[in-house]
Amino acid sequence: MKVVGRFAPSPSGRMHLGNLLCALLAWLDARGRGGRFILRIEDLDPDRCSQSRAEQLVDDLRWLGLDWDEGGLEHDYCQSNRGVSYQWAFERLRELGLVYPCYCTRAERLAASAPHAREGAPVYSGRCARLSQTEREMMEQAGRAPAWRVRVPDETVVVEDGHLGCYIQNLKRDCGDFIIRRSDGVWAYQLAVVADDALMGVTHVVRGSDLLSSTPRQEWLHQMLGYKPPRYFHLPLLTDLTGRRLSKRDRDLDMGALRARYTPMELTGLLAWYAGLSDCPKSAEPAQLIPLFSWAKVPKNNVIVGCP
Ligand code: GLU
């Protein structure tokens, strides 16, 4: 099988150590299997993403010493230019009778959420799935622009994560009908990521474990669209001393501060140490880590990085 890996960051802020760890491990996983590597820019949200942030991101990855065979700032690898593919996936789901308009406001959505939401994410009750044609027309006449949801079955999906093992979710109970297009027309991450991974031939997805709970619905979407889902590998998140995961808001751990403090090889060595590939932070180039990389060495629980 031809292996294709990818790193798919959102240019919504400067990358932090956790994003870099993900980039490095995705690259090592693909290169270690002799595969190709894609950099896809997930700039769907025009309010949060910008071209200058995408340029910065590409520059930061190159600085670290990573390379890719396809993508980067190329037109067809930026999600903001890929609406035709998402529209096509949307239509296929619509033909299957799985798509319906949802007129709920955010407040109504929360109020209409089932109480047994998992991991803090509300499970939508399916209220708008039950609207009659007349009720829909009334909403349209009142000027309500709908978001679009996909109707999930009462089905249990078992994901065999390549690193974390078995992860099980009942789509109806634990996830609920989810949004694939926002009411302002912006395509939702869940649909875009599936269409892109499928159309780009991605076979191996490496990403942070905050996305593990999205994986069952993504596997299901792949199947609904007639694709074979990729293999998924979720890696631990990096946290500060209080256990709070790093976010793009933690400016002291972002690439600006890291580039001022470390050389690329020092930073790569630090990441390799967090990933369990070495006993102590030792300067290294990404390519030198390929023979050392194995998922068996990578911790499964979140890693505290304190103030590196
Ligand atoms: N764009 C997402 C992020 O930056 C990652 C999506 C994915 O890897 O599936 O968090």
GROMACS .gro file of C-alpha atoms in nm, residues 11-12 16 21 54 64 82 87 112 134 149 180 182 189 195 203 217 228 246:
model
   19
   11PRO     CA    1  -0.351   2.905   1.063
   12SER     CA    2  -0.548   3.062   1.347
   16HIS     CA    3   0.291   2.601   1.985
   21LEU     CA    4   0.505   1.766   1.813
   54ALA     CA    5  -0.048   3.047   0.685
   64LEU     CA    6   1.227   2.317   1.198
   82ARG     CA    7  -1.170   2.363  -0.191
   87GLN     CA    8  -2.021   2.087  -0.212
  112ALA     CA    9  -3.206   2.140   2.271
  134THR     CA   10  -4.448   2.396   0.632
  149ARG     CA   11  -2.675   1.884   0.973
  180ILE     CA   12  -2.151   2.002   0.813
  182ARG     CA   13  -2.258   2.662   0.913
  189TYR     CA   14  -1.432   2.091   0.978
  195ALA     CA   15  -1.352   1.500   0.187
  203THR     CA   16  -0.387   0.662   0.440
  217ARG     CA   17  -1.811   1.038   1.294
  228LYS     CA   18  -1.213   0.354   0.297
  246LEU     CA   19  -0.128   2.424   2.553
   0.00000   0.00000   0.00000
